[in-house]
CSV table of C-alpha atoms and ligand atoms in Angstrom, one decimal:
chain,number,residue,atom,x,y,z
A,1,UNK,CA,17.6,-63.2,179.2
A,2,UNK,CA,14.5,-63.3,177.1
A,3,UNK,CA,11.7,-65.3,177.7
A,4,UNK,CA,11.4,-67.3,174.9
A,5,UNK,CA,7.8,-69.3,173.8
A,6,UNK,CA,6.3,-70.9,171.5
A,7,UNK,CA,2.7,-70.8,170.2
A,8,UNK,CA,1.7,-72.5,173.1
A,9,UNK,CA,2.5,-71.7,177.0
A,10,UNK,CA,3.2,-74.0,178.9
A,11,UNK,CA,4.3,-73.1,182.0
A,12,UNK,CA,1.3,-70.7,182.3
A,13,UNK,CA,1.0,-68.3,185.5
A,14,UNK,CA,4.7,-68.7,186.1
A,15,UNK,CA,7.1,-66.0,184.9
A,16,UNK,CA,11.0,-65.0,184.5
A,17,UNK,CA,12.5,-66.1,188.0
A,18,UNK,CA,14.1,-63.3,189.8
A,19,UNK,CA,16.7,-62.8,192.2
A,20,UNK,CA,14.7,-60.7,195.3
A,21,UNK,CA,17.6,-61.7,198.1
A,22,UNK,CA,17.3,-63.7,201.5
A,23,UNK,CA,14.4,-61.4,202.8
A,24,UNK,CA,12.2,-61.8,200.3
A,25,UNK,CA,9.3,-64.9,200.9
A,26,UNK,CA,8.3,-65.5,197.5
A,27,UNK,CA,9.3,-69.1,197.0
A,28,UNK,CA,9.1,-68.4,193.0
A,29,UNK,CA,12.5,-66.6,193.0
A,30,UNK,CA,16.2,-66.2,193.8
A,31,UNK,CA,17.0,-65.2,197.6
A,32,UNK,CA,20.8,-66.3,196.9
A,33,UNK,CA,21.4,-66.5,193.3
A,34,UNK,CA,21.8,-63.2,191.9
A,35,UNK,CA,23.6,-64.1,188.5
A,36,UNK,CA,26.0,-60.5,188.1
A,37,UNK,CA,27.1,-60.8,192.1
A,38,UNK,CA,31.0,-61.3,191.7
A,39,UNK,CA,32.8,-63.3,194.0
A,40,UNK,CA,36.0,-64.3,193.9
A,41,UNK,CA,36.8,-61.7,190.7
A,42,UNK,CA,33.7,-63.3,188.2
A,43,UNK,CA,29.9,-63.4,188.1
A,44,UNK,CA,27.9,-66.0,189.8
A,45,UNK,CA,27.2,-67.0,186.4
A,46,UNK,CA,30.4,-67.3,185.0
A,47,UNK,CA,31.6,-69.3,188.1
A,48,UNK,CA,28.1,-71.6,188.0
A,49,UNK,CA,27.2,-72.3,184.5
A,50,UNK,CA,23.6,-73.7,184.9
A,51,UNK,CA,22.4,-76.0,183.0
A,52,UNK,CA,19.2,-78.0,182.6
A,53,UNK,CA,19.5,-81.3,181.7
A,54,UNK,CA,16.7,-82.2,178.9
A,55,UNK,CA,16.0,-85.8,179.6
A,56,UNK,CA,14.9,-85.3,183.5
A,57,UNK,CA,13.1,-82.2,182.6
A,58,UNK,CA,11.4,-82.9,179.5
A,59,UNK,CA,10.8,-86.8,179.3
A,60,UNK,CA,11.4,-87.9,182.5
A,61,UNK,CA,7.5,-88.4,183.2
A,62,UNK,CA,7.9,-90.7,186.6
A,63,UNK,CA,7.6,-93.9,186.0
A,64,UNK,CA,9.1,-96.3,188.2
A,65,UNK,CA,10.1,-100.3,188.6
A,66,UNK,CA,6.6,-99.8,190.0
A,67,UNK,CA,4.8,-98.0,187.9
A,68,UNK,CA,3.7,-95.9,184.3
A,69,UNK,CA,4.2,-92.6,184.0
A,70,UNK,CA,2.6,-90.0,186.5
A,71,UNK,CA,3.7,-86.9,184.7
A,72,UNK,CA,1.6,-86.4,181.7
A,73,UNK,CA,2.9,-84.0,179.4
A,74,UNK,CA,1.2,-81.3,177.4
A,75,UNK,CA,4.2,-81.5,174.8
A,76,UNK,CA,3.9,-85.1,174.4
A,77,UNK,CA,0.6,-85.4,172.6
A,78,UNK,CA,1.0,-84.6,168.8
A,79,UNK,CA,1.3,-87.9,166.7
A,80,UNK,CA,3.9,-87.1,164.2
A,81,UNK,CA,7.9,-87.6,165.3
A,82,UNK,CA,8.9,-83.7,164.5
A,83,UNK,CA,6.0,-82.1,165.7
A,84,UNK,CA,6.0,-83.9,168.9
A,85,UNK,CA,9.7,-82.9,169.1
A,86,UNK,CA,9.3,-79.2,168.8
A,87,UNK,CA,6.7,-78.8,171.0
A,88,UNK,CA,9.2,-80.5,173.8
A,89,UNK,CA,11.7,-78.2,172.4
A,90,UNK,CA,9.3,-74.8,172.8
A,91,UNK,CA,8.3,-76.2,176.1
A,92,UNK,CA,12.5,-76.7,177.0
A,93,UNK,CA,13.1,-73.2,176.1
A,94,UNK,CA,10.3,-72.1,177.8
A,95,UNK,CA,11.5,-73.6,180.8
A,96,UNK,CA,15.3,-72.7,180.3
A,97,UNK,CA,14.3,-69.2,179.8
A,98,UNK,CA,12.1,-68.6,182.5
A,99,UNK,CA,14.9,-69.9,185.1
A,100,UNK,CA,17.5,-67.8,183.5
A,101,UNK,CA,19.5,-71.2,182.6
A,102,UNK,CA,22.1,-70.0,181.0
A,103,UNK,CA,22.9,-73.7,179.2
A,104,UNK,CA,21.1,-76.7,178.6
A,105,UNK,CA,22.5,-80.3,178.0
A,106,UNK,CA,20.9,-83.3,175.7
A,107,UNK,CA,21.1,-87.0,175.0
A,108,UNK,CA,20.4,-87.3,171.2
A,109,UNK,CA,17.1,-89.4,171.8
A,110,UNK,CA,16.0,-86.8,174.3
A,111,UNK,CA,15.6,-84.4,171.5
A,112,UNK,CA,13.1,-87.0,169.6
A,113,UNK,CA,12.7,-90.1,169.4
A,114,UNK,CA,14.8,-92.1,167.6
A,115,UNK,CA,13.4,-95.7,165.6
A,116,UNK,CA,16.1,-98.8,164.3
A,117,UNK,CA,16.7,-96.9,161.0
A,118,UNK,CA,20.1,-95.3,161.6
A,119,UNK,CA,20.0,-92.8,157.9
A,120,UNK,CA,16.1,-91.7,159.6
A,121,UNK,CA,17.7,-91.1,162.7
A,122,UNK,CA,20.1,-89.1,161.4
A,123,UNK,CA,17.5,-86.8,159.4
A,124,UNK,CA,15.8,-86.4,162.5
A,125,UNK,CA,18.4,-85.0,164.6
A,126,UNK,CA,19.1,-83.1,162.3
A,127,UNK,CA,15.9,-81.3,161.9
A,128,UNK,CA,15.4,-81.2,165.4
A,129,UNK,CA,18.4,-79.4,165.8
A,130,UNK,CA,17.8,-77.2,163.1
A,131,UNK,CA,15.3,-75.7,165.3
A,132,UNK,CA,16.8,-75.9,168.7
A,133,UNK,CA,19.4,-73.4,166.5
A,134,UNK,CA,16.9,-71.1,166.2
A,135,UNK,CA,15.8,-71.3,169.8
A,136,UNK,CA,19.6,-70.3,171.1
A,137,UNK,CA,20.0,-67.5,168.7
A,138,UNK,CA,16.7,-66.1,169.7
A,139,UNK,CA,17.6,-66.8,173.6
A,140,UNK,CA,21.2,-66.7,173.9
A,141,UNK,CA,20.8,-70.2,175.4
A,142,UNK,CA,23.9,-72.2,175.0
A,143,UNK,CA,24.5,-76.3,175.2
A,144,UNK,CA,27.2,-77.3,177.7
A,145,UNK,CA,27.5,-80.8,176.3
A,146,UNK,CA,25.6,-83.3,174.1
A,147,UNK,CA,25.9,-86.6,174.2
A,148,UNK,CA,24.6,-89.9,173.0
A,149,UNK,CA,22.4,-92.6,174.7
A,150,UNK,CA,24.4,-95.9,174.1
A,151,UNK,CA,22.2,-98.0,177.2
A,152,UNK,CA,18.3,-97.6,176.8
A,153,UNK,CA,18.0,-99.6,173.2
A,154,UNK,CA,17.7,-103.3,173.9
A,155,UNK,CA,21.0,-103.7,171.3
A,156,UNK,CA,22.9,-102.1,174.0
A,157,UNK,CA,21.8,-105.3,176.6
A,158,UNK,CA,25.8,-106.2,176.5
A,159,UNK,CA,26.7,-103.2,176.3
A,160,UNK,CA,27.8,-100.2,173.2
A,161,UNK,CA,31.4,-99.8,172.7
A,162,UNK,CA,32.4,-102.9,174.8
A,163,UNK,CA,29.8,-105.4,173.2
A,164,UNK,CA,31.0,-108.5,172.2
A,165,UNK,CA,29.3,-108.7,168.8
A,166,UNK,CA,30.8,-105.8,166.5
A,167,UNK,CA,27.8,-105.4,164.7
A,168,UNK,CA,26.7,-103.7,167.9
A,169,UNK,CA,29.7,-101.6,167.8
A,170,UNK,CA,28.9,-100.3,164.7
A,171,UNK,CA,25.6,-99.1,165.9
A,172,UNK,CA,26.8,-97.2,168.9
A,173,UNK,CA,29.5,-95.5,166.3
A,174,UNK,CA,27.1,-94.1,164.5
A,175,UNK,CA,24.9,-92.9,167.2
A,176,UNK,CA,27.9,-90.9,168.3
A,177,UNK,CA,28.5,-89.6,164.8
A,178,UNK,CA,26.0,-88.5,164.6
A,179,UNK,CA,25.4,-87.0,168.2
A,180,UNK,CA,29.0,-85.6,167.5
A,181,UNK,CA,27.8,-83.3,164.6
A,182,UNK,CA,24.2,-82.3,166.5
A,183,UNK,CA,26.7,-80.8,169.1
A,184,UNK,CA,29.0,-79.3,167.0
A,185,UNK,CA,26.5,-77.6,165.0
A,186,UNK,CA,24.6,-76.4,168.0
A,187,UNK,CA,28.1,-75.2,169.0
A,188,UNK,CA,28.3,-77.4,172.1
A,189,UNK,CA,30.7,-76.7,174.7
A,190,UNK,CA,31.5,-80.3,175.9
A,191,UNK,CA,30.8,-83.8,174.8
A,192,UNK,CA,30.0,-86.4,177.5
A,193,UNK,CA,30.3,-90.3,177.8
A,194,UNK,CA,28.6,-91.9,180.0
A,195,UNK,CA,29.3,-95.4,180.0
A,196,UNK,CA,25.7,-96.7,181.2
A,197,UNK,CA,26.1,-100.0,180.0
A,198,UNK,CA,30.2,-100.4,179.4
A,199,UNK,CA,30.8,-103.1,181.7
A,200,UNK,CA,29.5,-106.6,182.7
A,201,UNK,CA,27.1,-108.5,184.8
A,202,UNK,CA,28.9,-111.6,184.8
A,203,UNK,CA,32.7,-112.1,184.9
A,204,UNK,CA,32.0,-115.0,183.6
A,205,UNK,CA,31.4,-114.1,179.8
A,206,UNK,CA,33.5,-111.4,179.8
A,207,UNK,CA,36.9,-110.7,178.4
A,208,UNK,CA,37.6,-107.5,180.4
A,209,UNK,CA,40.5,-106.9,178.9
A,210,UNK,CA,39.0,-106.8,175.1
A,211,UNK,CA,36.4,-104.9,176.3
A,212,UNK,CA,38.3,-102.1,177.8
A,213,UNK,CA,40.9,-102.0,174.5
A,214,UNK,CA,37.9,-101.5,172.5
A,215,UNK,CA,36.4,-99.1,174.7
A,216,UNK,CA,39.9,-97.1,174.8
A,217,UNK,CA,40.0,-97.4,170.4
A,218,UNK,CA,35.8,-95.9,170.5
A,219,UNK,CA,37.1,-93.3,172.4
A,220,UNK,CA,39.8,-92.3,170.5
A,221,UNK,CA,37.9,-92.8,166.7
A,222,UNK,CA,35.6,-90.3,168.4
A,223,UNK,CA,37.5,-87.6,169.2
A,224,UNK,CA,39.7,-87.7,166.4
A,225,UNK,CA,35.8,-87.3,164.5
A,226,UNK,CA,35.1,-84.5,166.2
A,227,UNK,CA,38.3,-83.0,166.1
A,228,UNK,CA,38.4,-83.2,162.0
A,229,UNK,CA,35.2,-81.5,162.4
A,230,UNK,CA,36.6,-79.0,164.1
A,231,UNK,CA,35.4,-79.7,167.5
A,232,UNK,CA,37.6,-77.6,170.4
A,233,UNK,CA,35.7,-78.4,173.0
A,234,UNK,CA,36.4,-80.5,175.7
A,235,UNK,CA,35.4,-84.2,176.0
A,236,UNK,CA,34.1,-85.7,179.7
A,237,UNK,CA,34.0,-89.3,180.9
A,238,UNK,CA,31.5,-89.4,183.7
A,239,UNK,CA,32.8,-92.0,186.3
A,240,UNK,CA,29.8,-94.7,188.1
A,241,UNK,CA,30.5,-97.6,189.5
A,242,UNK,CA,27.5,-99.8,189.1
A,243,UNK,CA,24.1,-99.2,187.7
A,244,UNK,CA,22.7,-100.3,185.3
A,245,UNK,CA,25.5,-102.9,185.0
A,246,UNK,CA,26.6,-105.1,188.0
A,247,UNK,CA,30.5,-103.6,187.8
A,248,UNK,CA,30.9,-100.5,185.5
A,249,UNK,CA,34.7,-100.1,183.7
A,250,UNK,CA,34.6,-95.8,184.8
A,251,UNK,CA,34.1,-97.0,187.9
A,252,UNK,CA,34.9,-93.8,189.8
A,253,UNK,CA,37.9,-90.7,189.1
A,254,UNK,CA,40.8,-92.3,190.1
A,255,UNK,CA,39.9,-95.5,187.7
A,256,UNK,CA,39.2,-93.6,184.8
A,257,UNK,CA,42.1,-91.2,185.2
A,258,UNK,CA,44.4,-94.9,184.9
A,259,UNK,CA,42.0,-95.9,181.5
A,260,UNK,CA,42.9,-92.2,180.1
A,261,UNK,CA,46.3,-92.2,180.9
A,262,UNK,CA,47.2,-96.0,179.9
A,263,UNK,CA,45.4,-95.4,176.7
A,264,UNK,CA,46.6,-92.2,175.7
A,265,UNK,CA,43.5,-89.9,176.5
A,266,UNK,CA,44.7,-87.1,178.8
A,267,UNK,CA,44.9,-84.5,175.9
A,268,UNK,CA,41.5,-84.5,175.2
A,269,UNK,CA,39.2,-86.0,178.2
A,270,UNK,CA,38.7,-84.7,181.3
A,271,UNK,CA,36.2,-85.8,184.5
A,272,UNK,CA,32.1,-85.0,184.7
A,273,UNK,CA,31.7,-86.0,188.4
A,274,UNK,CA,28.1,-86.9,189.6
A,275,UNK,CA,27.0,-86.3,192.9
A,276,UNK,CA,25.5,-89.6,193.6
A,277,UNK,CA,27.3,-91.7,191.4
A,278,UNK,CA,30.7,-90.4,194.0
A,279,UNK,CA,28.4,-92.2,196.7
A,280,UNK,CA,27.7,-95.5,195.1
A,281,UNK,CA,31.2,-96.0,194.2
A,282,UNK,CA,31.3,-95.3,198.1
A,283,UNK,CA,33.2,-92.1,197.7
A,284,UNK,CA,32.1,-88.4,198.6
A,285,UNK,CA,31.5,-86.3,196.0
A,286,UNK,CA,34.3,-84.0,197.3
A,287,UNK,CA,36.2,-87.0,197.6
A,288,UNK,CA,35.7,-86.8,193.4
A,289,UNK,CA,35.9,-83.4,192.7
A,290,UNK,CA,39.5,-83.4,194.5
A,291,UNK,CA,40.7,-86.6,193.0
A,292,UNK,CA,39.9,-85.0,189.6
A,293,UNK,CA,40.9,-81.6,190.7
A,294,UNK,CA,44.4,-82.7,191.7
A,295,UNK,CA,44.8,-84.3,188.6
A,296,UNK,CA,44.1,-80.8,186.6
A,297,UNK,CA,41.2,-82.8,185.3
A,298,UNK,CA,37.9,-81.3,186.9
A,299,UNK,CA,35.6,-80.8,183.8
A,300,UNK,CA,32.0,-80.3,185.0
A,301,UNK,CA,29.7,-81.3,187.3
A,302,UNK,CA,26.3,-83.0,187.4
A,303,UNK,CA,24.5,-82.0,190.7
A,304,UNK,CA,22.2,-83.9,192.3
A,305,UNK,CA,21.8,-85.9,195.5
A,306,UNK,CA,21.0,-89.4,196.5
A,307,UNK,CA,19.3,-90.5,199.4
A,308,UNK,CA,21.2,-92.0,203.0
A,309,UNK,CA,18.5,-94.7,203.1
A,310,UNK,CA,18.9,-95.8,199.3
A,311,UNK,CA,21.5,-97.7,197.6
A,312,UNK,CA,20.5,-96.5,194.1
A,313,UNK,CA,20.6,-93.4,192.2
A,314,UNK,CA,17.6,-91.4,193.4
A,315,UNK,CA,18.6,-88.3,191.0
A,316,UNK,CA,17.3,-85.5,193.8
A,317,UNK,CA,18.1,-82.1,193.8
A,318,UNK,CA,20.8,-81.4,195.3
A,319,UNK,CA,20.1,-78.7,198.9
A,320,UNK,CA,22.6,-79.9,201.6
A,321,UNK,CA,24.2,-76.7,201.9
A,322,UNK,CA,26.6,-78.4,204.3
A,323,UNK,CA,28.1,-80.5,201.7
A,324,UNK,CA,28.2,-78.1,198.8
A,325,UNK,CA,30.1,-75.6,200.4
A,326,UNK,CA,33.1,-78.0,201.2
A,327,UNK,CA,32.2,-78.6,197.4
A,328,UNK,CA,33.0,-75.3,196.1
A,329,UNK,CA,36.0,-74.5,198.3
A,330,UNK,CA,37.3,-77.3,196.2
A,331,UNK,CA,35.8,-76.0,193.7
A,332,UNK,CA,37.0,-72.4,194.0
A,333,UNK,CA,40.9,-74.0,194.9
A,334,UNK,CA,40.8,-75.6,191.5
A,335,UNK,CA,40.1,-72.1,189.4
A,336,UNK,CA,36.7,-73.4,188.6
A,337,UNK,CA,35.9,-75.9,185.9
A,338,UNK,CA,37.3,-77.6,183.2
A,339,UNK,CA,35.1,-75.8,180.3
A,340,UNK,CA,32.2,-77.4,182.1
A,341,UNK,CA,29.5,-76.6,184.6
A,342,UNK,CA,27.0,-77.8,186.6
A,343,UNK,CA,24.2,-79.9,185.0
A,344,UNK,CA,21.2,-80.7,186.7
A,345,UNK,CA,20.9,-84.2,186.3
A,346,UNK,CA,18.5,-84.5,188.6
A,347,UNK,CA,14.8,-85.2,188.8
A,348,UNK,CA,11.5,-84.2,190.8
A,349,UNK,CA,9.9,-86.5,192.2
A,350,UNK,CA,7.1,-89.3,190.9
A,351,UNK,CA,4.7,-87.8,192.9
A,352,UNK,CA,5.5,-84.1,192.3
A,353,UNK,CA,3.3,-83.0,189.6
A,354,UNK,CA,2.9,-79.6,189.5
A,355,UNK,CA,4.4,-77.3,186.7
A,356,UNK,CA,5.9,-75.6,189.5
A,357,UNK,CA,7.8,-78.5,190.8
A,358,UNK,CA,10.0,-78.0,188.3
A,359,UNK,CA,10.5,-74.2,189.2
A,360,UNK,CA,11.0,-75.4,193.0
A,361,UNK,CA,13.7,-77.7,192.5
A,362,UNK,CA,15.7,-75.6,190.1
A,363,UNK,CA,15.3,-72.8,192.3
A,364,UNK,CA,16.6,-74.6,195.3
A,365,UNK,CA,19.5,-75.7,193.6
A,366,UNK,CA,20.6,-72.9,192.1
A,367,UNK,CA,19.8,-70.9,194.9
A,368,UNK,CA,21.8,-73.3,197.1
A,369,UNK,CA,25.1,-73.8,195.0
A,370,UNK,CA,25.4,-70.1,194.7
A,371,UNK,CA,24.8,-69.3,198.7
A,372,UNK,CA,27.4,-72.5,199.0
A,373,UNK,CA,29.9,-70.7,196.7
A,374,UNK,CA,29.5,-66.9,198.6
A,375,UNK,CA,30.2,-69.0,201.8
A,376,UNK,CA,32.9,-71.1,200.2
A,377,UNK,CA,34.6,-67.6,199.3
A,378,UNK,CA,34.2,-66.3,202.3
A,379,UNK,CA,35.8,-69.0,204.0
A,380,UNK,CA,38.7,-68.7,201.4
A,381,UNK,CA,39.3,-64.7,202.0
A,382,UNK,CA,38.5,-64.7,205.9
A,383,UNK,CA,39.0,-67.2,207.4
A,384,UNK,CA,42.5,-69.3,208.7
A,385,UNK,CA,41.0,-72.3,207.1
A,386,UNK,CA,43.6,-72.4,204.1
A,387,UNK,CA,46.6,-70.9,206.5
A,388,UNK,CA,45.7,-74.1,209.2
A,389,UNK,CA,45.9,-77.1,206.4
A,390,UNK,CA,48.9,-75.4,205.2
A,391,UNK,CA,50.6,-75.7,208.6
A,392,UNK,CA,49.8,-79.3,209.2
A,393,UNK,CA,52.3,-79.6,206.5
A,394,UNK,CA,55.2,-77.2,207.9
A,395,UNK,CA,57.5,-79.8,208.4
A,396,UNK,CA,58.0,-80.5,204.6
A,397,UNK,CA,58.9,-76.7,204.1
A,398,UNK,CA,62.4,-76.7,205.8
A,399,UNK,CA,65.2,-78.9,207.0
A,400,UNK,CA,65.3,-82.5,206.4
A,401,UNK,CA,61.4,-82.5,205.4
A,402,UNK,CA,61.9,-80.5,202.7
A,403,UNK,CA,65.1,-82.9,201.1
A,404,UNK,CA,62.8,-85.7,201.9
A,405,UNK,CA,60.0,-83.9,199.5
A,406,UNK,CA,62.7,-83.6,197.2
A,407,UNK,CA,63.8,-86.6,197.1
A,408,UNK,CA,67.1,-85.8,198.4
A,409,UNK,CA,66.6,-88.6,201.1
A,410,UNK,CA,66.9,-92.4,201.7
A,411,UNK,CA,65.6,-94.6,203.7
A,412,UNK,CA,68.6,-95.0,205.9
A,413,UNK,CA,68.8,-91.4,206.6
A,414,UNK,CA,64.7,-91.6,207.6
A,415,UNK,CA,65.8,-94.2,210.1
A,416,UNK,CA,68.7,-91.9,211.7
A,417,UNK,CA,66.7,-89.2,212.2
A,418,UNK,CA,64.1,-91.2,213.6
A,419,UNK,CA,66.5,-91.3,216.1
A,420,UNK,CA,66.0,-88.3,217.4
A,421,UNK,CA,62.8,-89.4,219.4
A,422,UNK,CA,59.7,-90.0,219.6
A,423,UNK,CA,57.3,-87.5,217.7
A,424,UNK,CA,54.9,-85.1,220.1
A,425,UNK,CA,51.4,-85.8,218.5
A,426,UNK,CA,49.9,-83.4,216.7
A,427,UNK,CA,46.0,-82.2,216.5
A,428,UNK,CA,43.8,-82.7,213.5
A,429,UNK,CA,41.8,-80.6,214.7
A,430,UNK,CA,38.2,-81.6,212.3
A,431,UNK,CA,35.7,-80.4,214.4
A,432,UNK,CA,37.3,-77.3,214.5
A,433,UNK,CA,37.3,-77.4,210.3
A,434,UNK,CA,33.8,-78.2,210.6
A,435,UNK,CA,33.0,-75.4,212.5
A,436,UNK,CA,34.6,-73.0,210.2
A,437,UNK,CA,32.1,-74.3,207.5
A,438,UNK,CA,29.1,-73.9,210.3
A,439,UNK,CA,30.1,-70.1,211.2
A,440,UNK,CA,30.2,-68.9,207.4
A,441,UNK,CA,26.8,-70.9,206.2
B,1,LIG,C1,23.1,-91.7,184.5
B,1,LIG,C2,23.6,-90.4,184.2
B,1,LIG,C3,23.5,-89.9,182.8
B,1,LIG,C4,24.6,-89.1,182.2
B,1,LIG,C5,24.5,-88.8,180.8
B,1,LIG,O1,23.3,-92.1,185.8
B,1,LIG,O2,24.1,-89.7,185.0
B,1,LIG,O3,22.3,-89.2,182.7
B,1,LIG,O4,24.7,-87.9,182.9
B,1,LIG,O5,24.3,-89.9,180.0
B,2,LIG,CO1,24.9,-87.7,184.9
């Protein structure tokens, strides 16, 4: 990939990241990531799909509950909307480029900001996307999903699609139009909903039913938008249970895999699962990933990681190398993803200001999904991981197992052979599974 700037550098001193392998100590490039290694019959890049996720990387500038802003951004100075957009945009690239990201994703407002004049709004996306066009064709860059941000404008306070007052509603349906057509001409893999604010803080005032049925009818006007446009890609619900709202209707997989399939939306939709939004809804992420995965409905990922000590979305890189690799033998099981890949929504820290950071944490995450998926593989091809689980299960294969799998079996007949005695027990034998992950790190 070419390095792609604008008139200004931004990232100065810093260049293309490469791949030097685990001997080398220069903590400014790959030692795992080496995009054209092929495991498991494709690339590391096919398997991966980077992205970078605009809205950490680009406005995310620090503040807190606490505090202002402690990253102060050379892109974020010029006065005039457009202007101050490109130069976030040549800054993005910049950035992308130099990491070898192979995708990027977006929220309509991170691309510029956006006013309460919905026809403005409109031309400004449009513009804006105008030239992040030219920016792909001239790096090959490609977006993974766009999507729209229905929860920072106070309107949204009650939320976009489930509001109570239509004229909300109306708001958050042209917000998506139009964040629709941004992707769709930037030739968008994906299209995301995050319900941020589809939900309630108070039982109380809420008619949870209404607000799901019109959550279910937003969903479907949209796709069958996008689809008359000509849209193939695929659409992803990301599950969270809480956050900003007190209870959040996509609460986690298995909840939004009953919304899609009571309202008719299993065609179209499949699952972006979030690292630390599987561990407030007090799940594991793998826990997520197989959920989805059994359900043929893994789409994408967005990596990150929370924090043990914090009940709230701290957004951190991810680097537990422990964890991702049981995530990518699921992963790896599943054939990959659903069209998707894996986002970095995650942010550095308020206190990590250096341009670098931002090379640092990329770096380590990319660096440690693709060491977690060579070791995931590894475990796959040599070891009797796969073989062991399979046998816990032998007694289904034959006999009266296998008619009970088949439903050939009723209850009476599970109560004669019962009969025949009292089971010997059986080992589950986890620390020895753990270990199996230990030996191949
Ligand atoms: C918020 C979150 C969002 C979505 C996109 O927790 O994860 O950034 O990924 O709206
Ligand atoms: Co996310």
């Amino acid at each position: 990939m070419e390095v792609v700037t604008g008139t200004t550098e931004y990232f100065k001193g810093i260049g293309q990241i490469k791949f030097e392998g685990p001997g080398s100590d220069n903590p400014l490039a790959f030692r795992w990531y080496d995009e054209n290694r092929v495991v498991a019959g494709k690339p590391l890049k096919e398997w991966l799909r980077f992205a970078c996720s605009y809205w950490h990387s680009f406005n995310g500038n620090g503040s807190d509950p606490f505090g202002g802003p402690t990253h102060l951004f050379a892109w974020d100075q010029k006065a005039d909307v457009l202007d101050r957009a490109k130069d976030k945009m040549d800054a993005a690239f910049e950035f992308i480029t130099k990491m070898s990201l192979p995708f990027y994703c977006f929220h309509d407002v991170d691309l510029v900001d956006y006013g309460n004049d919905v026809a403005e709004n409109e031309r400004r996306l449009d513009a804006i996307t105008g030239y992040a066009l030219e920016k792909q064709q001239a790096s090959g860059v490609k977006l993974l999903w766009g999507t729209a941000n229905l929860f920072s404008h106070r309107r949204y306070m009650n939320g976009a699609a489930t509001n109570p007052d239509f004229r909300v509603v109306t708001h958050a349906g042209a917000q998506v139009k139009a964040a629709l057509d941004a992707t769709i001409k930037l030739g968008g893999e994906n299209y995301v909903f995050w319900g941020g604010r589809e939900g309630y803080m108070s039982l109380l005032n809420t008619n949870m039913k209404k607000e799901q049925e019109h959550l279910a009818r937003f969903l479907h006007l949209s796709r069958d938008y996008a689809r008359k446009q000509g849209f193939k890609g695929v659409f992803f619900i990301e599950p969270k249970p809480c956050e900003p709202t007190k209870h959040q209707y996509d609460y986690d997989a298995a909840t939004v895999i009953g919304f899609l399939r009571q309202y008719d939306l299993l065609n179209d939709f499949k699952l972006n699962i979030e690292v630390n939004h599987a561990t407030l809804a007090g799940h594991t992420f793998q826990h997520e990933l197989q959920v989805a995965a059994d359900t043929g409905l893994l789409g994408s990922i967005d990596a990150n990681r929370g924090d043990y000590q914090n009940g709230w979305d701290t957004d951190q890189f991810p680097n537990n190398l422990n964890e991702l690799t049981e995530t990518m033998l699921i992963i790896l099981e599943a054939g990959g993803f659903g069209g998707g890949g894996i986002n970095f929504d995650a942010k550095i820290r308020r206190n990590s200001t250096d341009p670098a950071d931002l090379f640092h944490a990329h770096i380590g995450g990319m660096d440690s999904f693709a060491r977690a998926l060579i070791t995931a593989d590894a475990i796959l091809q040599k070891s009797d991981y796969l073989e062991l689980r399979k046998a816990r299960y032998a007694s289904f294969e034959a006999g009266a197992g296998k008619d009970f799998a088949a439903g050939k079996l009723n209850l009476e007949a599970l109560r004669d052979l019962a009969l025949e005695g009292e089971p010997e027990t059986i080992s589950g034998r986890q620390e020895y599974y753990e270990n199996i992950i230990n030996r191949f790190i």
